[in-house]
């Protein structure tokens, strides 16, 4: 639903050091965006459930043109930050 917030984690706070903000876009939206940077592509390579229209959500700058875009969250995400140090940022509650 368009009026609902998405609980998307960004463990590295948009510093391109994780892939927890991995999203899957519809083809039309994907084609509208600028090409991902090499750093973004490197992080996407580490994402689970990667698709041809995957992007890192923190690198997408929202604009009026993107209104109505469809975003799908992958079934799994990989978070190097949570597991090794037992730090549990929201929304993780069971680690
Ligand atoms: Fe880490 Fe987007 S929040 S790359």
PDB file of N, CA and C and ligand atoms in Angstrom:
ATOM      1  N   UNK A   1       0.840  -1.191   0.000  1.00  0.00           N
ATOM      2  CA  UNK A   1       0.000   0.000   0.000  1.00  0.00           C
ATOM      3  C   UNK A   1       0.869   1.233   0.000  1.00  0.00           C
ATOM      4  N   UNK A   2       0.448   2.222  -0.726  1.00  0.00           N
ATOM      5  CA  UNK A   2       1.268   3.414  -0.867  1.00  0.00           C
ATOM      6  C   UNK A   2       1.290   4.282   0.381  1.00  0.00           C
ATOM      7  N   UNK A   3       0.317   4.137   1.261  1.00  0.00           N
ATOM      8  CA  UNK A   3       0.282   4.980   2.448  1.00  0.00           C
ATOM      9  C   UNK A   3       0.916   4.304   3.660  1.00  0.00           C
ATOM     10  N   UNK A   4       1.617   3.208   3.426  1.00  0.00           N
ATOM     11  CA  UNK A   4       2.180   2.436   4.522  1.00  0.00           C
ATOM     12  C   UNK A   4       3.704   2.549   4.520  1.00  0.00           C
ATOM     13  N   UNK A   5       4.279   2.790   5.678  1.00  0.00           N
ATOM     14  CA  UNK A   5       5.737   2.854   5.786  1.00  0.00           C
ATOM     15  C   UNK A   5       6.320   1.451   5.635  1.00  0.00           C
ATOM     16  N   UNK A   6       7.499   1.395   5.055  1.00  0.00           N
ATOM     17  CA  UNK A   6       8.178   0.107   4.875  1.00  0.00           C
ATOM     18  C   UNK A   6       9.288   0.010   5.906  1.00  0.00           C
ATOM     19  N   UNK A   7       9.295  -1.067   6.667  1.00  0.00           N
ATOM     20  CA  UNK A   7      10.323  -1.279   7.687  1.00  0.00           C
ATOM     21  C   UNK A   7      11.587  -1.793   7.011  1.00  0.00           C
ATOM     22  N   UNK A   8      12.341  -0.864   6.432  1.00  0.00           N
ATOM     23  CA  UNK A   8      13.552  -1.222   5.709  1.00  0.00           C
ATOM     24  C   UNK A   8      14.763  -0.831   6.545  1.00  0.00           C
ATOM     25  N   UNK A   9      15.605  -1.810   6.798  1.00  0.00           N
ATOM     26  CA  UNK A   9      16.777  -1.533   7.611  1.00  0.00           C
ATOM     27  C   UNK A   9      17.889  -0.932   6.750  1.00  0.00           C
ATOM     28  N   UNK A  10      18.633  -0.043   7.329  1.00  0.00           N
ATOM     29  CA  UNK A  10      19.824   0.514   6.688  1.00  0.00           C
ATOM     30  C   UNK A  10      20.954   0.472   7.698  1.00  0.00           C
ATOM     31  N   UNK A  11      21.546  -0.686   7.864  1.00  0.00           N
ATOM     32  CA  UNK A  11      22.507  -0.901   8.955  1.00  0.00           C
ATOM     33  C   UNK A  11      23.703   0.038   8.903  1.00  0.00           C
ATOM     34  N   UNK A  12      24.136   0.426   7.713  1.00  0.00           N
ATOM     35  CA  UNK A  12      25.332   1.280   7.622  1.00  0.00           C
ATOM     36  C   UNK A  12      24.963   2.749   7.413  1.00  0.00           C
ATOM     37  N   UNK A  13      23.682   3.037   7.487  1.00  0.00           N
ATOM     38  CA  UNK A  13      23.193   4.407   7.343  1.00  0.00           C
ATOM     39  C   UNK A  13      23.629   5.059   6.033  1.00  0.00           C
ATOM     40  N   UNK A  14      23.474   4.316   4.960  1.00  0.00           N
ATOM     41  CA  UNK A  14      23.705   4.801   3.593  1.00  0.00           C
ATOM     42  C   UNK A  14      25.167   5.057   3.247  1.00  0.00           C
ATOM     43  N   UNK A  15      26.090   4.402   3.941  1.00  0.00           N
ATOM     44  CA  UNK A  15      27.504   4.598   3.619  1.00  0.00           C
ATOM     45  C   UNK A  15      28.039   3.532   2.660  1.00  0.00           C
ATOM     46  N   UNK A  16      27.146   2.770   2.047  1.00  0.00           N
ATOM     47  CA  UNK A  16      27.508   1.728   1.084  1.00  0.00           C
ATOM     48  C   UNK A  16      28.459   0.688   1.684  1.00  0.00           C
ATOM     49  N   UNK A  17      28.130   0.254   2.902  1.00  0.00           N
ATOM     50  CA  UNK A  17      28.934  -0.758   3.568  1.00  0.00           C
ATOM     51  C   UNK A  17      28.102  -1.983   3.955  1.00  0.00           C
ATOM     52  N   UNK A  18      26.892  -2.075   3.421  1.00  0.00           N
ATOM     53  CA  UNK A  18      26.059  -3.254   3.708  1.00  0.00           C
ATOM     54  C   UNK A  18      25.092  -3.431   2.536  1.00  0.00           C
ATOM     55  N   UNK A  19      24.237  -4.421   2.655  1.00  0.00           N
ATOM     56  CA  UNK A  19      23.198  -4.589   1.629  1.00  0.00           C
ATOM     57  C   UNK A  19      21.837  -4.785   2.294  1.00  0.00           C
ATOM     58  N   UNK A  20      21.709  -4.319   3.519  1.00  0.00           N
ATOM     59  CA  UNK A  20      20.443  -4.502   4.239  1.00  0.00           C
ATOM     60  C   UNK A  20      19.309  -3.667   3.656  1.00  0.00           C
ATOM     61  N   UNK A  21      19.631  -2.668   2.861  1.00  0.00           N
ATOM     62  CA  UNK A  21      18.596  -1.827   2.269  1.00  0.00           C
ATOM     63  C   UNK A  21      18.229  -2.291   0.855  1.00  0.00           C
ATOM     64  N   UNK A  22      18.614  -3.521   0.518  1.00  0.00           N
ATOM     65  CA  UNK A  22      18.328  -4.085  -0.807  1.00  0.00           C
ATOM     66  C   UNK A  22      16.823  -4.065  -1.087  1.00  0.00           C
ATOM     67  N   UNK A  23      16.464  -3.499  -2.223  1.00  0.00           N
ATOM     68  CA  UNK A  23      15.076  -3.514  -2.674  1.00  0.00           C
ATOM     69  C   UNK A  23      15.032  -3.980  -4.125  1.00  0.00           C
ATOM     70  N   UNK A  24      13.890  -4.497  -4.484  1.00  0.00           N
ATOM     71  CA  UNK A  24      13.666  -4.934  -5.861  1.00  0.00           C
ATOM     72  C   UNK A  24      12.609  -4.008  -6.468  1.00  0.00           C
ATOM     73  N   UNK A  25      12.969  -3.381  -7.557  1.00  0.00           N
ATOM     74  CA  UNK A  25      12.090  -2.395  -8.188  1.00  0.00           C
ATOM     75  C   UNK A  25      11.345  -2.994  -9.365  1.00  0.00           C
ATOM     76  N   UNK A  26      10.240  -2.354  -9.735  1.00  0.00           N
ATOM     77  CA  UNK A  26       9.595  -2.733 -10.978  1.00  0.00           C
ATOM     78  C   UNK A  26      10.482  -2.227 -12.123  1.00  0.00           C
ATOM     79  N   UNK A  27      10.378  -2.857 -13.269  1.00  0.00           N
ATOM     80  CA  UNK A  27      11.272  -2.546 -14.388  1.00  0.00           C
ATOM     81  C   UNK A  27      11.209  -1.073 -14.793  1.00  0.00           C
ATOM     82  N   UNK A  28      10.015  -0.509 -14.817  1.00  0.00           N
ATOM     83  CA  UNK A  28       9.854   0.887 -15.243  1.00  0.00           C
ATOM     84  C   UNK A  28      10.625   1.832 -14.313  1.00  0.00           C
ATOM     85  N   UNK A  29      10.500   1.621 -13.025  1.00  0.00           N
ATOM     86  CA  UNK A  29      11.219   2.464 -12.070  1.00  0.00           C
ATOM     87  C   UNK A  29      12.717   2.253 -12.198  1.00  0.00           C
ATOM     88  N   UNK A  30      13.122   1.016 -12.304  1.00  0.00           N
ATOM     89  CA  UNK A  30      14.545   0.714 -12.442  1.00  0.00           C
ATOM     90  C   UNK A  30      15.136   1.457 -13.634  1.00  0.00           C
ATOM     91  N   UNK A  31      14.421   1.457 -14.739  1.00  0.00           N
ATOM     92  CA  UNK A  31      14.916   2.106 -15.956  1.00  0.00           C
ATOM     93  C   UNK A  31      14.986   3.633 -15.825  1.00  0.00           C
ATOM     94  N   UNK A  32      14.191   4.202 -14.939  1.00  0.00           N
ATOM     95  CA  UNK A  32      14.190   5.659 -14.748  1.00  0.00           C
ATOM     96  C   UNK A  32      15.397   6.154 -13.960  1.00  0.00           C
ATOM     97  N   UNK A  33      15.972   5.292 -13.146  1.00  0.00           N
ATOM     98  CA  UNK A  33      17.056   5.712 -12.259  1.00  0.00           C
ATOM     99  C   UNK A  33      18.386   5.783 -12.987  1.00  0.00           C
ATOM    100  N   UNK A  34      19.279   6.606 -12.444  1.00  0.00           N
ATOM    101  CA  UNK A  34      20.649   6.620 -12.952  1.00  0.00           C
ATOM    102  C   UNK A  34      21.291   5.261 -12.685  1.00  0.00           C
ATOM    103  N   UNK A  35      22.331   4.973 -13.422  1.00  0.00           N
ATOM    104  CA  UNK A  35      23.049   3.717 -13.222  1.00  0.00           C
ATOM    105  C   UNK A  35      23.611   3.658 -11.803  1.00  0.00           C
ATOM    106  N   UNK A  36      23.641   2.479 -11.191  1.00  0.00           N
ATOM    107  CA  UNK A  36      24.260   2.379  -9.859  1.00  0.00           C
ATOM    108  C   UNK A  36      25.767   2.614  -9.953  1.00  0.00           C
ATOM    109  N   UNK A  37      26.307   3.170  -8.884  1.00  0.00           N
ATOM    110  CA  UNK A  37      27.765   3.376  -8.848  1.00  0.00           C
ATOM    111  C   UNK A  37      28.458   2.018  -8.699  1.00  0.00           C
ATOM    112  N   UNK A  38      29.757   2.023  -8.929  1.00  0.00           N
ATOM    113  CA  UNK A  38      30.517   0.782  -8.782  1.00  0.00           C
ATOM    114  C   UNK A  38      30.453   0.284  -7.338  1.00  0.00           C
ATOM    115  N   UNK A  39      30.491   1.209  -6.373  1.00  0.00           N
ATOM    116  CA  UNK A  39      30.388   0.813  -4.957  1.00  0.00           C
ATOM    117  C   UNK A  39      29.035   0.170  -4.670  1.00  0.00           C
ATOM    118  N   UNK A  40      27.976   0.729  -5.245  1.00  0.00           N
ATOM    119  CA  UNK A  40      26.651   0.122  -5.035  1.00  0.00           C
ATOM    120  C   UNK A  40      26.611  -1.268  -5.658  1.00  0.00           C
ATOM    121  N   UNK A  41      27.151  -1.409  -6.848  1.00  0.00           N
ATOM    122  CA  UNK A  41      27.148  -2.725  -7.492  1.00  0.00           C
ATOM    123  C   UNK A  41      27.935  -3.742  -6.677  1.00  0.00           C
ATOM    124  N   UNK A  42      29.037  -3.302  -6.078  1.00  0.00           N
ATOM    125  CA  UNK A  42      29.827  -4.215  -5.240  1.00  0.00           C
ATOM    126  C   UNK A  42      29.008  -4.707  -4.050  1.00  0.00           C
ATOM    127  N   UNK A  43      28.239  -3.810  -3.438  1.00  0.00           N
ATOM    128  CA  UNK A  43      27.409  -4.209  -2.292  1.00  0.00           C
ATOM    129  C   UNK A  43      26.237  -5.070  -2.743  1.00  0.00           C
ATOM    130  N   UNK A  44      25.677  -4.748  -3.901  1.00  0.00           N
ATOM    131  CA  UNK A  44      24.582  -5.574  -4.423  1.00  0.00           C
ATOM    132  C   UNK A  44      25.044  -6.999  -4.678  1.00  0.00           C
ATOM    133  N   UNK A  45      26.301  -7.156  -5.060  1.00  0.00           N
ATOM    134  CA  UNK A  45      26.823  -8.506  -5.287  1.00  0.00           C
ATOM    135  C   UNK A  45      26.746  -9.358  -4.025  1.00  0.00           C
ATOM    136  N   UNK A  46      26.690  -8.711  -2.868  1.00  0.00           N
ATOM    137  CA  UNK A  46      26.623  -9.438  -1.597  1.00  0.00           C
ATOM    138  C   UNK A  46      25.187  -9.646  -1.114  1.00  0.00           C
ATOM    139  N   UNK A  47      24.231  -9.062  -1.818  1.00  0.00           N
ATOM    140  CA  UNK A  47      22.828  -9.144  -1.383  1.00  0.00           C
ATOM    141  C   UNK A  47      22.246 -10.514  -1.696  1.00  0.00           C
ATOM    142  N   UNK A  48      21.330 -10.941  -0.848  1.00  0.00           N
ATOM    143  CA  UNK A  48      20.610 -12.181  -1.126  1.00  0.00           C
ATOM    144  C   UNK A  48      19.449 -11.866  -2.060  1.00  0.00           C
ATOM    145  N   UNK A  49      18.998 -12.878  -2.782  1.00  0.00           N
ATOM    146  CA  UNK A  49      17.828 -12.760  -3.657  1.00  0.00           C
ATOM    147  C   UNK A  49      18.008 -11.652  -4.705  1.00  0.00           C
ATOM    148  N   UNK A  50      19.206 -11.490  -5.202  1.00  0.00           N
ATOM    149  CA  UNK A  50      19.500 -10.451  -6.189  1.00  0.00           C
ATOM    150  C   UNK A  50      18.713 -10.677  -7.484  1.00  0.00           C
ATOM    151  N   UNK A  51      18.189  -9.601  -8.049  1.00  0.00           N
ATOM    152  CA  UNK A  51      17.476  -9.693  -9.325  1.00  0.00           C
ATOM    153  C   UNK A  51      18.066  -8.664 -10.290  1.00  0.00           C
ATOM    154  N   UNK A  52      17.593  -8.680 -11.514  1.00  0.00           N
ATOM    155  CA  UNK A  52      18.096  -7.733 -12.512  1.00  0.00           C
ATOM    156  C   UNK A  52      17.612  -6.311 -12.255  1.00  0.00           C
ATOM    157  N   UNK A  53      16.631  -6.139 -11.363  1.00  0.00           N
ATOM    158  CA  UNK A  53      16.145  -4.793 -11.036  1.00  0.00           C
ATOM    159  C   UNK A  53      16.395  -4.459  -9.563  1.00  0.00           C
ATOM    160  N   UNK A  54      17.399  -5.083  -8.977  1.00  0.00           N
ATOM    161  CA  UNK A  54      17.752  -4.801  -7.582  1.00  0.00           C
ATOM    162  C   UNK A  54      18.529  -3.501  -7.472  1.00  0.00           C
ATOM    163  N   UNK A  55      18.282  -2.770  -6.401  1.00  0.00           N
ATOM    164  CA  UNK A  55      19.055  -1.573  -6.056  1.00  0.00           C
ATOM    165  C   UNK A  55      19.174  -1.496  -4.544  1.00  0.00           C
ATOM    166  N   UNK A  56      20.092  -0.676  -4.090  1.00  0.00           N
ATOM    167  CA  UNK A  56      20.173  -0.386  -2.669  1.00  0.00           C
ATOM    168  C   UNK A  56      19.255   0.799  -2.397  1.00  0.00           C
ATOM    169  N   UNK A  57      18.276   0.587  -1.544  1.00  0.00           N
ATOM    170  CA  UNK A  57      17.257   1.600  -1.287  1.00  0.00           C
ATOM    171  C   UNK A  57      17.826   2.933  -0.841  1.00  0.00           C
ATOM    172  N   UNK A  58      18.925   2.887  -0.096  1.00  0.00           N
ATOM    173  CA  UNK A  58      19.479   4.140   0.430  1.00  0.00           C
ATOM    174  C   UNK A  58      20.104   4.995  -0.660  1.00  0.00           C
ATOM    175  N   UNK A  59      20.297   4.449  -1.830  1.00  0.00           N
ATOM    176  CA  UNK A  59      20.914   5.201  -2.927  1.00  0.00           C
ATOM    177  C   UNK A  59      19.884   5.784  -3.885  1.00  0.00           C
ATOM    178  N   UNK A  60      18.621   5.504  -3.632  1.00  0.00           N
ATOM    179  CA  UNK A  60      17.559   6.023  -4.488  1.00  0.00           C
ATOM    180  C   UNK A  60      17.070   7.355  -3.920  1.00  0.00           C
ATOM    181  N   UNK A  61      17.200   8.383  -4.701  1.00  0.00           N
ATOM    182  CA  UNK A  61      16.720   9.702  -4.287  1.00  0.00           C
ATOM    183  C   UNK A  61      15.293   9.855  -4.785  1.00  0.00           C
ATOM    184  N   UNK A  62      14.386   9.954  -3.836  1.00  0.00           N
ATOM    185  CA  UNK A  62      12.973  10.028  -4.195  1.00  0.00           C
ATOM    186  C   UNK A  62      12.653  11.364  -4.840  1.00  0.00           C
ATOM    187  N   UNK A  63      11.782  11.300  -5.810  1.00  0.00           N
ATOM    188  CA  UNK A  63      11.332  12.513  -6.488  1.00  0.00           C
ATOM    189  C   UNK A  63       9.885  12.306  -6.902  1.00  0.00           C
ATOM    190  N   UNK A  64       9.270  13.372  -7.314  1.00  0.00           N
ATOM    191  CA  UNK A  64       7.882  13.306  -7.764  1.00  0.00           C
ATOM    192  C   UNK A  64       7.737  12.303  -8.914  1.00  0.00           C
ATOM    193  N   UNK A  65       8.758  12.223  -9.768  1.00  0.00           N
ATOM    194  CA  UNK A  65       8.713  11.303 -10.912  1.00  0.00           C
ATOM    195  C   UNK A  65       8.599   9.846 -10.487  1.00  0.00           C
ATOM    196  N   UNK A  66       9.056   9.538  -9.283  1.00  0.00           N
ATOM    197  CA  UNK A  66       9.037   8.152  -8.823  1.00  0.00           C
ATOM    198  C   UNK A  66       7.763   7.807  -8.048  1.00  0.00           C
ATOM    199  N   UNK A  67       6.875   8.780  -7.917  1.00  0.00           N
ATOM    200  CA  UNK A  67       5.636   8.530  -7.188  1.00  0.00           C
ATOM    201  C   UNK A  67       4.886   7.362  -7.837  1.00  0.00           C
ATOM    202  N   UNK A  68       4.459   6.432  -7.000  1.00  0.00           N
ATOM    203  CA  UNK A  68       3.727   5.272  -7.496  1.00  0.00           C
ATOM    204  C   UNK A  68       4.615   4.083  -7.824  1.00  0.00           C
ATOM    205  N   UNK A  69       5.913   4.221  -7.603  1.00  0.00           N
ATOM    206  CA  UNK A  69       6.811   3.109  -7.933  1.00  0.00           C
ATOM    207  C   UNK A  69       6.527   1.911  -7.030  1.00  0.00           C
ATOM    208  N   UNK A  70       6.784   0.732  -7.561  1.00  0.00           N
ATOM    209  CA  UNK A  70       6.584  -0.488  -6.786  1.00  0.00           C
ATOM    210  C   UNK A  70       7.920  -0.976  -6.269  1.00  0.00           C
ATOM    211  N   UNK A  71       7.959  -1.224  -4.972  1.00  0.00           N
ATOM    212  CA  UNK A  71       9.180  -1.712  -4.326  1.00  0.00           C
ATOM    213  C   UNK A  71       8.857  -3.015  -3.615  1.00  0.00           C
ATOM    214  N   UNK A  72       9.675  -4.006  -3.866  1.00  0.00           N
ATOM    215  CA  UNK A  72       9.510  -5.294  -3.198  1.00  0.00           C
ATOM    216  C   UNK A  72      10.729  -5.551  -2.339  1.00  0.00           C
ATOM    217  N   UNK A  73      10.501  -6.014  -1.131  1.00  0.00           N
ATOM    218  CA  UNK A  73      11.624  -6.383  -0.279  1.00  0.00           C
ATOM    219  C   UNK A  73      11.980  -7.836  -0.543  1.00  0.00           C
ATOM    220  N   UNK A  74      13.279  -8.146  -0.576  1.00  0.00           N
ATOM    221  CA  UNK A  74      13.674  -9.540  -0.784  1.00  0.00           C
ATOM    222  C   UNK A  74      13.242 -10.397   0.413  1.00  0.00           C
ATOM    223  N   UNK A  75      13.125 -11.687   0.185  1.00  0.00           N
ATOM    224  CA  UNK A  75      12.695 -12.586   1.259  1.00  0.00           C
ATOM    225  C   UNK A  75      13.699 -12.624   2.400  1.00  0.00           C
ATOM    226  N   UNK A  76      14.974 -12.414   2.088  1.00  0.00           N
ATOM    227  CA  UNK A  76      16.017 -12.455   3.106  1.00  0.00           C
ATOM    228  C   UNK A  76      16.939 -11.263   2.918  1.00  0.00           C
ATOM    229  N   UNK A  77      17.596 -10.873   3.997  1.00  0.00           N
ATOM    230  CA  UNK A  77      18.678  -9.903   3.857  1.00  0.00           C
ATOM    231  C   UNK A  77      19.854 -10.406   4.677  1.00  0.00           C
ATOM    232  N   UNK A  78      21.023  -9.950   4.296  1.00  0.00           N
ATOM    233  CA  UNK A  78      22.248 -10.365   4.966  1.00  0.00           C
ATOM    234  C   UNK A  78      22.751  -9.159   5.756  1.00  0.00           C
ATOM    235  N   UNK A  79      22.944  -9.362   7.029  1.00  0.00           N
ATOM    236  CA  UNK A  79      23.377  -8.249   7.863  1.00  0.00           C
ATOM    237  C   UNK A  79      24.611  -8.652   8.648  1.00  0.00           C
ATOM    238  N   UNK A  80      25.758  -8.204   8.161  1.00  0.00           N
ATOM    239  CA  UNK A  80      27.014  -8.540   8.824  1.00  0.00           C
ATOM    240  C   UNK A  80      27.131  -7.822  10.166  1.00  0.00           C
ATOM    241  N   UNK A  81      26.370  -6.762  10.322  1.00  0.00           N
ATOM    242  CA  UNK A  81      26.481  -5.926  11.503  1.00  0.00           C
ATOM    243  C   UNK A  81      25.817  -6.565  12.724  1.00  0.00           C
ATOM    244  N   UNK A  82      24.678  -7.235  12.504  1.00  0.00           N
ATOM    245  CA  UNK A  82      23.913  -7.788  13.617  1.00  0.00           C
ATOM    246  C   UNK A  82      24.573  -9.030  14.199  1.00  0.00           C
ATOM    247  N   UNK A  83      24.893  -9.965  13.390  1.00  0.00           N
ATOM    248  CA  UNK A  83      25.324 -11.270  13.874  1.00  0.00           C
ATOM    249  C   UNK A  83      26.645 -11.267  14.647  1.00  0.00           C
ATOM    250  N   UNK A  84      27.719 -10.698  14.087  1.00  0.00           N
ATOM    251  CA  UNK A  84      28.995 -10.872  14.788  1.00  0.00           C
ATOM    252  C   UNK A  84      29.061 -10.201  16.157  1.00  0.00           C
ATOM    253  N   UNK A  85      28.414  -9.102  16.349  1.00  0.00           N
ATOM    254  CA  UNK A  85      28.587  -8.376  17.610  1.00  0.00           C
ATOM    255  C   UNK A  85      27.343  -8.429  18.493  1.00  0.00           C
ATOM    256  N   UNK A  86      26.319  -9.162  18.062  1.00  0.00           N
ATOM    257  CA  UNK A  86      25.075  -9.285  18.826  1.00  0.00           C
ATOM    258  C   UNK A  86      24.372  -7.959  19.063  1.00  0.00           C
ATOM    259  N   UNK A  87      24.688  -6.965  18.254  1.00  0.00           N
ATOM    260  CA  UNK A  87      23.958  -5.706  18.319  1.00  0.00           C
ATOM    261  C   UNK A  87      22.694  -5.866  17.502  1.00  0.00           C
ATOM    262  N   UNK A  88      21.568  -5.464  18.020  1.00  0.00           N
ATOM    263  CA  UNK A  88      20.287  -5.698  17.358  1.00  0.00           C
ATOM    264  C   UNK A  88      19.555  -4.394  17.066  1.00  0.00           C
ATOM    265  N   UNK A  89      19.884  -3.735  15.950  1.00  0.00           N
ATOM    266  CA  UNK A  89      19.115  -2.542  15.612  1.00  0.00           C
ATOM    267  C   UNK A  89      17.696  -2.936  15.201  1.00  0.00           C
ATOM    268  N   UNK A  90      16.750  -2.044  15.375  1.00  0.00           N
ATOM    269  CA  UNK A  90      15.391  -2.329  14.935  1.00  0.00           C
ATOM    270  C   UNK A  90      15.428  -2.505  13.432  1.00  0.00           C
ATOM    271  N   UNK A  91      14.618  -3.342  12.814  1.00  0.00           N
ATOM    272  CA  UNK A  91      13.526  -4.110  13.386  1.00  0.00           C
ATOM    273  C   UNK A  91      13.922  -5.500  13.851  1.00  0.00           C
ATOM    274  N   UNK A  92      15.209  -5.849  13.935  1.00  0.00           N
ATOM    275  CA  UNK A  92      15.598  -7.174  14.402  1.00  0.00           C
ATOM    276  C   UNK A  92      15.308  -7.315  15.887  1.00  0.00           C
ATOM    277  N   UNK A  93      14.570  -8.347  16.248  1.00  0.00           N
ATOM    278  CA  UNK A  93      14.239  -8.542  17.656  1.00  0.00           C
ATOM    279  C   UNK A  93      14.582  -9.932  18.150  1.00  0.00           C
ATOM    280  N   UNK A  94      14.994 -10.794  17.242  1.00  0.00           N
ATOM    281  CA  UNK A  94      15.205 -12.177  17.664  1.00  0.00           C
ATOM    282  C   UNK A  94      16.639 -12.658  17.489  1.00  0.00           C
ATOM    283  N   UNK A  95      17.609 -11.794  17.541  1.00  0.00           N
ATOM    284  CA  UNK A  95      18.985 -12.255  17.392  1.00  0.00           C
ATOM    285  C   UNK A  95      19.668 -12.327  18.764  1.00  0.00           C
TER     286      UNK A  95
HETATM  287 FE1  LIG B   1      23.971   0.207   3.944  1.00  0.00          FE
HETATM  288 FE2  LIG B   1      22.229   1.174   2.150  1.00  0.00          FE
HETATM  289  S1  LIG B   1      22.097   1.190   4.307  1.00  0.00           S
HETATM  290  S2  LIG B   1      24.188   0.360   1.804  1.00  0.00           S
END
